[in-house]
PDB file of N, CA and C in Angstrom:
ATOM      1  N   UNK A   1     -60.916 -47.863 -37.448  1.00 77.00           N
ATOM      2  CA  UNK A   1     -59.609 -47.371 -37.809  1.00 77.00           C
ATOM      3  C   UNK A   1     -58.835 -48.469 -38.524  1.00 77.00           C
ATOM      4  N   UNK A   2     -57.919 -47.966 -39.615  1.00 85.00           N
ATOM      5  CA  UNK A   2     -57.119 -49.243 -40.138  1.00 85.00           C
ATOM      6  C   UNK A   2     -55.812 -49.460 -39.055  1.00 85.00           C
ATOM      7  N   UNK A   3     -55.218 -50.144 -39.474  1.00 88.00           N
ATOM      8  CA  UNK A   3     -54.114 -51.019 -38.389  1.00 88.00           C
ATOM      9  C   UNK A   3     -53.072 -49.963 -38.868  1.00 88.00           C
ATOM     10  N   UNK A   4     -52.585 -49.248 -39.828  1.00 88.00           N
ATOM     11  CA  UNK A   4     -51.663 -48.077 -39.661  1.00 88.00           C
ATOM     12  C   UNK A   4     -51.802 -46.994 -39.211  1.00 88.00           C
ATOM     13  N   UNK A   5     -52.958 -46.677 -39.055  1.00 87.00           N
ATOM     14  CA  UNK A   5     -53.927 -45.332 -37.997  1.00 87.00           C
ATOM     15  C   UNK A   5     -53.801 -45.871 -36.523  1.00 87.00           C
ATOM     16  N   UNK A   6     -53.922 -46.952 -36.378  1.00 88.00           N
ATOM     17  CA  UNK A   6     -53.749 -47.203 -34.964  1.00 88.00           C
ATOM     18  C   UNK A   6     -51.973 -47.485 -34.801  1.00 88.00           C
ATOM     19  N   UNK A   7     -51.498 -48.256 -35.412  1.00 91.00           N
ATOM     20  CA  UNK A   7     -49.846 -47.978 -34.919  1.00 91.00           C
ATOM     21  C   UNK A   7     -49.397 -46.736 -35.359  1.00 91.00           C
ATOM     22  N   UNK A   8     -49.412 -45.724 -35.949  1.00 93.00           N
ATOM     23  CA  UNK A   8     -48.979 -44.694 -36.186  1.00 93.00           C
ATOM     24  C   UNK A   8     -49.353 -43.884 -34.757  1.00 93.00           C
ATOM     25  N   UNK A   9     -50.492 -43.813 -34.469  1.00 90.00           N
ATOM     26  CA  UNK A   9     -51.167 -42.867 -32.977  1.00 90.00           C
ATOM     27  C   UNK A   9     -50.658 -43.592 -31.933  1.00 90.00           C
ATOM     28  N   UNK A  10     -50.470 -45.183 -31.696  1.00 92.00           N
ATOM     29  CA  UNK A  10     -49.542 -45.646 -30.987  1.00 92.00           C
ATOM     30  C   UNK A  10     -48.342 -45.272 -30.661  1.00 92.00           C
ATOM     31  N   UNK A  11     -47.467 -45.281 -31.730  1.00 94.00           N
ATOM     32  CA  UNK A  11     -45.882 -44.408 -31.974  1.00 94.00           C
ATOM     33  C   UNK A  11     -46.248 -43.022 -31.439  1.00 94.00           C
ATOM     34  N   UNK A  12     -47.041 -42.192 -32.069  1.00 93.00           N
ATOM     35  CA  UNK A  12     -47.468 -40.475 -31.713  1.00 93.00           C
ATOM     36  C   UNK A  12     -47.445 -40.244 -30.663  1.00 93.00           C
ATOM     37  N   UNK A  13     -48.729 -41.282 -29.545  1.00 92.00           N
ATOM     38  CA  UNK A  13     -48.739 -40.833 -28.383  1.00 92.00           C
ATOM     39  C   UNK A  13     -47.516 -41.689 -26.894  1.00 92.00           C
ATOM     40  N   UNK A  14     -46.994 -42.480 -27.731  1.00 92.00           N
ATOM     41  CA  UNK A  14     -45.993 -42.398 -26.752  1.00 92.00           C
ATOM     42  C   UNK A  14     -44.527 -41.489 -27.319  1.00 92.00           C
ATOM     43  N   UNK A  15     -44.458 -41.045 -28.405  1.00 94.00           N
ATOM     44  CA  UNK A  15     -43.368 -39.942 -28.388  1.00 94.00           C
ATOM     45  C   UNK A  15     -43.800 -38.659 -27.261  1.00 94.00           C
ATOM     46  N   UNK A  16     -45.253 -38.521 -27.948  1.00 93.00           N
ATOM     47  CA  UNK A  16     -45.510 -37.105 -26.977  1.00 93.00           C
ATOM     48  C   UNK A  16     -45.431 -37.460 -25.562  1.00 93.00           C
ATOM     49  N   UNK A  17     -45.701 -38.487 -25.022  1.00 91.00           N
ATOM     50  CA  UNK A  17     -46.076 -38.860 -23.370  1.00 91.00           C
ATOM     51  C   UNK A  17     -44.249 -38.329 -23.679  1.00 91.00           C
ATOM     52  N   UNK A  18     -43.492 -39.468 -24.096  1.00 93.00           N
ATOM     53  CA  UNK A  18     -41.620 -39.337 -23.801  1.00 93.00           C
ATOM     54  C   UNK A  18     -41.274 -37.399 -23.921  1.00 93.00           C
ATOM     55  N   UNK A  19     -42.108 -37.468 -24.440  1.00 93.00           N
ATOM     56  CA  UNK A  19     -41.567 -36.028 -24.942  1.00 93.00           C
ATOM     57  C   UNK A  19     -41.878 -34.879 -23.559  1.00 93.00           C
ATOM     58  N   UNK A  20     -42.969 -34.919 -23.229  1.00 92.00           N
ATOM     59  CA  UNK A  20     -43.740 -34.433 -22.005  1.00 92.00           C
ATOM     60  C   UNK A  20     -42.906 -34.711 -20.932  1.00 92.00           C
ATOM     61  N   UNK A  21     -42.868 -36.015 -20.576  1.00 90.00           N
ATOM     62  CA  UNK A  21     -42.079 -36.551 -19.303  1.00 90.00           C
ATOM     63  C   UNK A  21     -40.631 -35.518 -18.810  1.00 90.00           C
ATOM     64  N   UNK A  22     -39.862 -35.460 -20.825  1.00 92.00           N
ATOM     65  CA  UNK A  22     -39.072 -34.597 -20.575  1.00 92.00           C
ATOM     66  C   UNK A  22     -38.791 -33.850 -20.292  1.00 92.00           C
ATOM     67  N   UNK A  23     -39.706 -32.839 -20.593  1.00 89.00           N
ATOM     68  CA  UNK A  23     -40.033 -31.277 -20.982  1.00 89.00           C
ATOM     69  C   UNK A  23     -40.396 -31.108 -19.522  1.00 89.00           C
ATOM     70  N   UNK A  24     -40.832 -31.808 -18.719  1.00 85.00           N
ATOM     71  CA  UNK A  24     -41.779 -31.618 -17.230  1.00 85.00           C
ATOM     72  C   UNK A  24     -40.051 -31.631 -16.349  1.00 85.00           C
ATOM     73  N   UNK A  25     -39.519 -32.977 -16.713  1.00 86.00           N
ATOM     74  CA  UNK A  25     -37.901 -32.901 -16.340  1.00 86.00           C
ATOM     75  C   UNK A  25     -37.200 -32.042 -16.178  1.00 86.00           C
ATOM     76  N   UNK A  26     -36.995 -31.167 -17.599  1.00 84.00           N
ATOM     77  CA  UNK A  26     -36.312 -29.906 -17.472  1.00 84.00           C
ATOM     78  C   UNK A  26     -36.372 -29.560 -16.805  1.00 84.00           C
ATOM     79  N   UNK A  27     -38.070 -29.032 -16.779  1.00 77.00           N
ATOM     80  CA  UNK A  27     -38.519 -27.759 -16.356  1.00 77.00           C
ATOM     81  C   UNK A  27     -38.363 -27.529 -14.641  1.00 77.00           C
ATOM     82  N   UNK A  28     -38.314 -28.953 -14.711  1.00 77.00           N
ATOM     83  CA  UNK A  28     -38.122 -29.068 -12.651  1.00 77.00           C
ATOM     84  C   UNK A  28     -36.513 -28.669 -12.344  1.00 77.00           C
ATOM     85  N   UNK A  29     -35.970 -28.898 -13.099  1.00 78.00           N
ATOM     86  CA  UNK A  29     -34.470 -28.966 -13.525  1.00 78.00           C
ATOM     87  C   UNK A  29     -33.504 -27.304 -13.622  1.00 78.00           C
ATOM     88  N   UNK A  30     -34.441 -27.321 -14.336  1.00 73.00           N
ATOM     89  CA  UNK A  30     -33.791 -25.470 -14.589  1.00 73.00           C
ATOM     90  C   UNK A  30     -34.303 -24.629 -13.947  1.00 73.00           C
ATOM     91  N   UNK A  31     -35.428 -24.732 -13.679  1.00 68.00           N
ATOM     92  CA  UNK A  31     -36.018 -23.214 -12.893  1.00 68.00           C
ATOM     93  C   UNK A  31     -36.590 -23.587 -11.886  1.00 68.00           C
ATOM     94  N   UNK A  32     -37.078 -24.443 -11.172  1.00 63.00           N
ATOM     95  CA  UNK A  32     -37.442 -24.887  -9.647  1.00 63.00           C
ATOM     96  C   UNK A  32     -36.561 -25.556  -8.612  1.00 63.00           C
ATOM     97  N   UNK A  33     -35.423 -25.871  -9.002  1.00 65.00           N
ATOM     98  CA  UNK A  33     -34.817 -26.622  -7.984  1.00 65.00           C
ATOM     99  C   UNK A  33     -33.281 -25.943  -7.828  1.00 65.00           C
ATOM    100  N   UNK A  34     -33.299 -24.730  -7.672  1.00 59.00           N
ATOM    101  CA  UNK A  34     -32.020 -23.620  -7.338  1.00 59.00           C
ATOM    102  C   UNK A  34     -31.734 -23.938  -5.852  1.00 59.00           C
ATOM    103  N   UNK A  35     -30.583 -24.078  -5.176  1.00 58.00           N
ATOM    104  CA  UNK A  35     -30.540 -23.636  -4.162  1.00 58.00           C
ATOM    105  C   UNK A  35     -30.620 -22.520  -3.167  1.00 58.00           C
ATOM    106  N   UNK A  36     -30.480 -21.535  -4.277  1.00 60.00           N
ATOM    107  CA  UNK A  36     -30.169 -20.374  -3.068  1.00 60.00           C
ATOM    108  C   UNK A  36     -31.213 -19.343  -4.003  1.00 60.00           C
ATOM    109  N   UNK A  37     -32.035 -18.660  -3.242  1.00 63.00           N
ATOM    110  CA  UNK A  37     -32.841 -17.769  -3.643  1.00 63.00           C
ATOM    111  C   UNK A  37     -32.131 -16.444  -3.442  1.00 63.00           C
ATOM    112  N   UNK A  38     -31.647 -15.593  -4.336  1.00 69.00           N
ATOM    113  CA  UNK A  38     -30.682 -14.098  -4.708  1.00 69.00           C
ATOM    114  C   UNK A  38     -32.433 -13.389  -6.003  1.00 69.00           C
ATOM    115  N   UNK A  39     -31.778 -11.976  -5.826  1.00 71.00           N
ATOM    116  CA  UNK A  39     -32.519 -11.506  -6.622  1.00 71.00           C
ATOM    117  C   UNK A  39     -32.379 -11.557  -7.866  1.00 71.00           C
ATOM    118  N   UNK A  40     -31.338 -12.550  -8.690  1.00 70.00           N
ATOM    119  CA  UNK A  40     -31.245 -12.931  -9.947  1.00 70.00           C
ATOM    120  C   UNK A  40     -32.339 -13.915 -10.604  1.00 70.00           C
ATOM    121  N   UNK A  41     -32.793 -14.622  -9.643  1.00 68.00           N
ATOM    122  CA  UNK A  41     -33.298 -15.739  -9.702  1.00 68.00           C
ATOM    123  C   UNK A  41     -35.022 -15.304  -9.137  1.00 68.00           C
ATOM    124  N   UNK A  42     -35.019 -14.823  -8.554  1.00 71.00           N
ATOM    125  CA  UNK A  42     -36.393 -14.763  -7.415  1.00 71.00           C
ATOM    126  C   UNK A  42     -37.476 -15.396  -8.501  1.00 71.00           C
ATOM    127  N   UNK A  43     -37.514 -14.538  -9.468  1.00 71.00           N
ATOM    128  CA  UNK A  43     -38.753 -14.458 -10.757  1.00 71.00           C
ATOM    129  C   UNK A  43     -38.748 -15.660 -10.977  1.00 71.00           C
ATOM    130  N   UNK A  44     -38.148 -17.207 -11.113  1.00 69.00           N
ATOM    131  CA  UNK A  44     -38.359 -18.405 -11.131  1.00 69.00           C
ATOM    132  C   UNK A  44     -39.146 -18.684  -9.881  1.00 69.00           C
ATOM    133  N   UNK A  45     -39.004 -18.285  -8.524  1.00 72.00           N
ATOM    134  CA  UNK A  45     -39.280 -19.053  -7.216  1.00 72.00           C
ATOM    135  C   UNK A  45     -40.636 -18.211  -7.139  1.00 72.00           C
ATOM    136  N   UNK A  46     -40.999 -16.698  -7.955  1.00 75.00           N
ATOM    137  CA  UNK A  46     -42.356 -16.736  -7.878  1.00 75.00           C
ATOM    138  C   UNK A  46     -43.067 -17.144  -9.208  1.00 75.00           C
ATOM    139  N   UNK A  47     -42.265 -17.332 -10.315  1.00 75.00           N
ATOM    140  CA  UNK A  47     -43.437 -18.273 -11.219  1.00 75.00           C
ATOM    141  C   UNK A  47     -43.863 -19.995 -11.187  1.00 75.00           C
ATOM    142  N   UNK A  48     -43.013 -19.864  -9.698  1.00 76.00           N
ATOM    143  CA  UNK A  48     -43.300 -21.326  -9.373  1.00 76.00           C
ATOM    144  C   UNK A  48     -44.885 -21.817  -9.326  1.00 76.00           C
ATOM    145  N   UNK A  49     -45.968 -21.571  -8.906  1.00 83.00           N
ATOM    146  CA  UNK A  49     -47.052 -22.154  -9.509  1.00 83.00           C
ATOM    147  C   UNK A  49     -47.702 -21.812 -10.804  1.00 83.00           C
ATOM    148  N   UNK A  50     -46.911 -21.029 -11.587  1.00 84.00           N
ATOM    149  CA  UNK A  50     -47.412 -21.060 -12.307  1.00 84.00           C
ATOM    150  C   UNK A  50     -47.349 -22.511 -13.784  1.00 84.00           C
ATOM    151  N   UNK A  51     -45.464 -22.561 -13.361  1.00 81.00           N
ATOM    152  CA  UNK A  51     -44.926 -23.842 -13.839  1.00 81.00           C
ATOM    153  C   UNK A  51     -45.745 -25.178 -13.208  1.00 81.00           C
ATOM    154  N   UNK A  52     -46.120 -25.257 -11.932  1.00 84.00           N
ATOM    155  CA  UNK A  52     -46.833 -26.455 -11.622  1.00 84.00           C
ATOM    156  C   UNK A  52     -48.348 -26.316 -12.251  1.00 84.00           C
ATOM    157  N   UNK A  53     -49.333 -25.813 -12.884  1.00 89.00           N
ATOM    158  CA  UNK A  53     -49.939 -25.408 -13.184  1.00 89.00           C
ATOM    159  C   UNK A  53     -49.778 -25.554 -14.750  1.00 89.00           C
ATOM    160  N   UNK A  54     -49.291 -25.362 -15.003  1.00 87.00           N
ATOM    161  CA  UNK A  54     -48.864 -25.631 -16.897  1.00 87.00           C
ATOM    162  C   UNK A  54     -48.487 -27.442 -16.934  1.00 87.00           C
ATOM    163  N   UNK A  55     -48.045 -27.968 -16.292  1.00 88.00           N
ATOM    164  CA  UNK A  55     -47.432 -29.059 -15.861  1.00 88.00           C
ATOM    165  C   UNK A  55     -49.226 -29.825 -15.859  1.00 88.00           C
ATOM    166  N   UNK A  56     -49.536 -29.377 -14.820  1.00 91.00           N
ATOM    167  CA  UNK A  56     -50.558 -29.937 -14.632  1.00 91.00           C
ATOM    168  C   UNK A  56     -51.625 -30.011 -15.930  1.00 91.00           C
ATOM    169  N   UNK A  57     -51.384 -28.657 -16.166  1.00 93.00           N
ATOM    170  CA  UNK A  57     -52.651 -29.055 -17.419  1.00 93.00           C
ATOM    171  C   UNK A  57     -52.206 -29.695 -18.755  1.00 93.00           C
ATOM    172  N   UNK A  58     -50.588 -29.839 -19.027  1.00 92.00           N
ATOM    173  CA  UNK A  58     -49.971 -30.736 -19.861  1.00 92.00           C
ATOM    174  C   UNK A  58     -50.255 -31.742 -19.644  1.00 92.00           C
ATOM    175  N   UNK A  59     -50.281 -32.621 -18.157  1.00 93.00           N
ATOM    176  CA  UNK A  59     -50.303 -33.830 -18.552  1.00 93.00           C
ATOM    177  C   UNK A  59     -52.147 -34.139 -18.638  1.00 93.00           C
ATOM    178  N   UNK A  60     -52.760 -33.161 -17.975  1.00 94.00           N
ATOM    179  CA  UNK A  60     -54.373 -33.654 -18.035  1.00 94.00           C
ATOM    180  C   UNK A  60     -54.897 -33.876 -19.680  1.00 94.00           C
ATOM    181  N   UNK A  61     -54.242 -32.679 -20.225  1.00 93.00           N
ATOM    182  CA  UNK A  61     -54.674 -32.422 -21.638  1.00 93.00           C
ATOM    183  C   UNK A  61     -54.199 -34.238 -22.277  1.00 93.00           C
ATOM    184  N   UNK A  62     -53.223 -34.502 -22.045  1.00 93.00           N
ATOM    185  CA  UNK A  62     -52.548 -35.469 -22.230  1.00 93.00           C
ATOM    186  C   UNK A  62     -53.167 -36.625 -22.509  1.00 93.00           C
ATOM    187  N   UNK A  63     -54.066 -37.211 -21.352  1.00 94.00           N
ATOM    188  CA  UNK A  63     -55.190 -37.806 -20.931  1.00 94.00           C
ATOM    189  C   UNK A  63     -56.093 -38.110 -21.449  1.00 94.00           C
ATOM    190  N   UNK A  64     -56.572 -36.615 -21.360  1.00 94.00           N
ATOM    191  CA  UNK A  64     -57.969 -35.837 -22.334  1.00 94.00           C
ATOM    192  C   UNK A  64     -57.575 -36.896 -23.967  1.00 94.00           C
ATOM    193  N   UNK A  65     -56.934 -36.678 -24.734  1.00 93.00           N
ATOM    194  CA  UNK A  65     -56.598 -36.598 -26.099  1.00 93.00           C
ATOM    195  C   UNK A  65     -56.195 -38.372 -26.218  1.00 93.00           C
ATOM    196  N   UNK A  66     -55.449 -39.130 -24.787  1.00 92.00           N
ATOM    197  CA  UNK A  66     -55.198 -40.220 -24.924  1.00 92.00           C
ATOM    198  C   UNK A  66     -56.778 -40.783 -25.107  1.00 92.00           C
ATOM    199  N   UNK A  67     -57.626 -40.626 -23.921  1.00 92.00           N
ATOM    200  CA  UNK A  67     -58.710 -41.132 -23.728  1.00 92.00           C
ATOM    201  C   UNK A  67     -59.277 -41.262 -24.851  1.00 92.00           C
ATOM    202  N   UNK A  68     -59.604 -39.749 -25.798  1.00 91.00           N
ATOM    203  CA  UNK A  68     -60.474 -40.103 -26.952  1.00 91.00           C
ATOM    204  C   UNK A  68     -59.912 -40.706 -28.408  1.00 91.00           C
ATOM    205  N   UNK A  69     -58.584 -40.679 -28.144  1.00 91.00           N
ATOM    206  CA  UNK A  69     -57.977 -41.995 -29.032  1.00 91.00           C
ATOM    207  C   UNK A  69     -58.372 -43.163 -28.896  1.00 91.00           C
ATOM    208  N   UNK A  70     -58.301 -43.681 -27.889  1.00 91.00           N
ATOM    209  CA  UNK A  70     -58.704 -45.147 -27.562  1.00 91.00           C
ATOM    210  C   UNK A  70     -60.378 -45.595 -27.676  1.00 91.00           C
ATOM    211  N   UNK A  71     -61.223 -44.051 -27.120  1.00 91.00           N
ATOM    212  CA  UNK A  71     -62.673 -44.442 -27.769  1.00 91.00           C
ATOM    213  C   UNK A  71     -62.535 -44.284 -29.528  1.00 91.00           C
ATOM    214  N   UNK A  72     -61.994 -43.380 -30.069  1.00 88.00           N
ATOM    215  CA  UNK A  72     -61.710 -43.578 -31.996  1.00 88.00           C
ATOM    216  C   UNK A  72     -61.431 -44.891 -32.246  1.00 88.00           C
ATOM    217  N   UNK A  73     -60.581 -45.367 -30.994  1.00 88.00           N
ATOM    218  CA  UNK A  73     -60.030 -47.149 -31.579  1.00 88.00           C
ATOM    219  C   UNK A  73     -61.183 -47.960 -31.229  1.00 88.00           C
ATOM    220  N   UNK A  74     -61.801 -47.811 -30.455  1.00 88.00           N
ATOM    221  CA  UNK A  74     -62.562 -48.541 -30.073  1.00 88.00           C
ATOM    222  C   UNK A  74     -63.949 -48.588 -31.316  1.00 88.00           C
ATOM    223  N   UNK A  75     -64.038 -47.317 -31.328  1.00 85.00           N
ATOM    224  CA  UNK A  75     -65.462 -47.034 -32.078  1.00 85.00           C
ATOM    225  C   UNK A  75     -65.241 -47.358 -33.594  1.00 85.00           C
ATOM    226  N   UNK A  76     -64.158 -46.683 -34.233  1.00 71.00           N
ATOM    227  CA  UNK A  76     -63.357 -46.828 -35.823  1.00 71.00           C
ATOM    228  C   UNK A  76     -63.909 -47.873 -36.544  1.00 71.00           C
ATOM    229  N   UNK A  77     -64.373 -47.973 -37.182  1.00 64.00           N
ATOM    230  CA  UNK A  77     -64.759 -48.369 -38.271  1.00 64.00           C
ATOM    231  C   UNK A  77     -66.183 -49.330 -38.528  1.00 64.00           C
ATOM    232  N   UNK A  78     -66.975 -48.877 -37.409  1.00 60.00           N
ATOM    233  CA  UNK A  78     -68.115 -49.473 -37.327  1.00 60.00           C
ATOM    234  C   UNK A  78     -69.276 -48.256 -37.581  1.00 60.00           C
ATOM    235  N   UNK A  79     -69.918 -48.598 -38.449  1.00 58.00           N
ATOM    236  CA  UNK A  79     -71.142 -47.668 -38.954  1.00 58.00           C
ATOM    237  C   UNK A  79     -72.329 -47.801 -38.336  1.00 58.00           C
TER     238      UNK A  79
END
């Protein structure tokens, strides 16, 4: 890889990690952490695993895609 392919995916994957972190924030934020369960709300307190579950496979995918960046860096530019 050249040295702007690797700081550019550097910058990339820590926006997305910042970006994720957030988005996981919200999401704990707005629809899982209500106090009072009314029938306005219920439909959050049962898509509750489904949100931990999306969560989960956000950050695995996360992982997944970091990992084989770092073998591209590793491997990049050797024939």
């Amino acid at each position: 890889m050249k040295k702007w392919q690797k700081i550019i995916g550097v910058i990339a994957f820590g926006l997305i990690g910042a970006l994720l972190a957030y988005s996981i924030f919200e999401i704990e934020l707005a629809y899982m952490w209500y106090d009072i369960i009314c029938d306005a709300n219920r439909g959050f307190w049962d898509a509750h695993p489904f949100f931990i579950t999306l969560e989960c496979a956000a950050v695995s995918l996360y992982f997944i895609a970091l990992a084989l960046f770092i073998c591209l860096w590793r491997k990049g530019g050797k024939r």
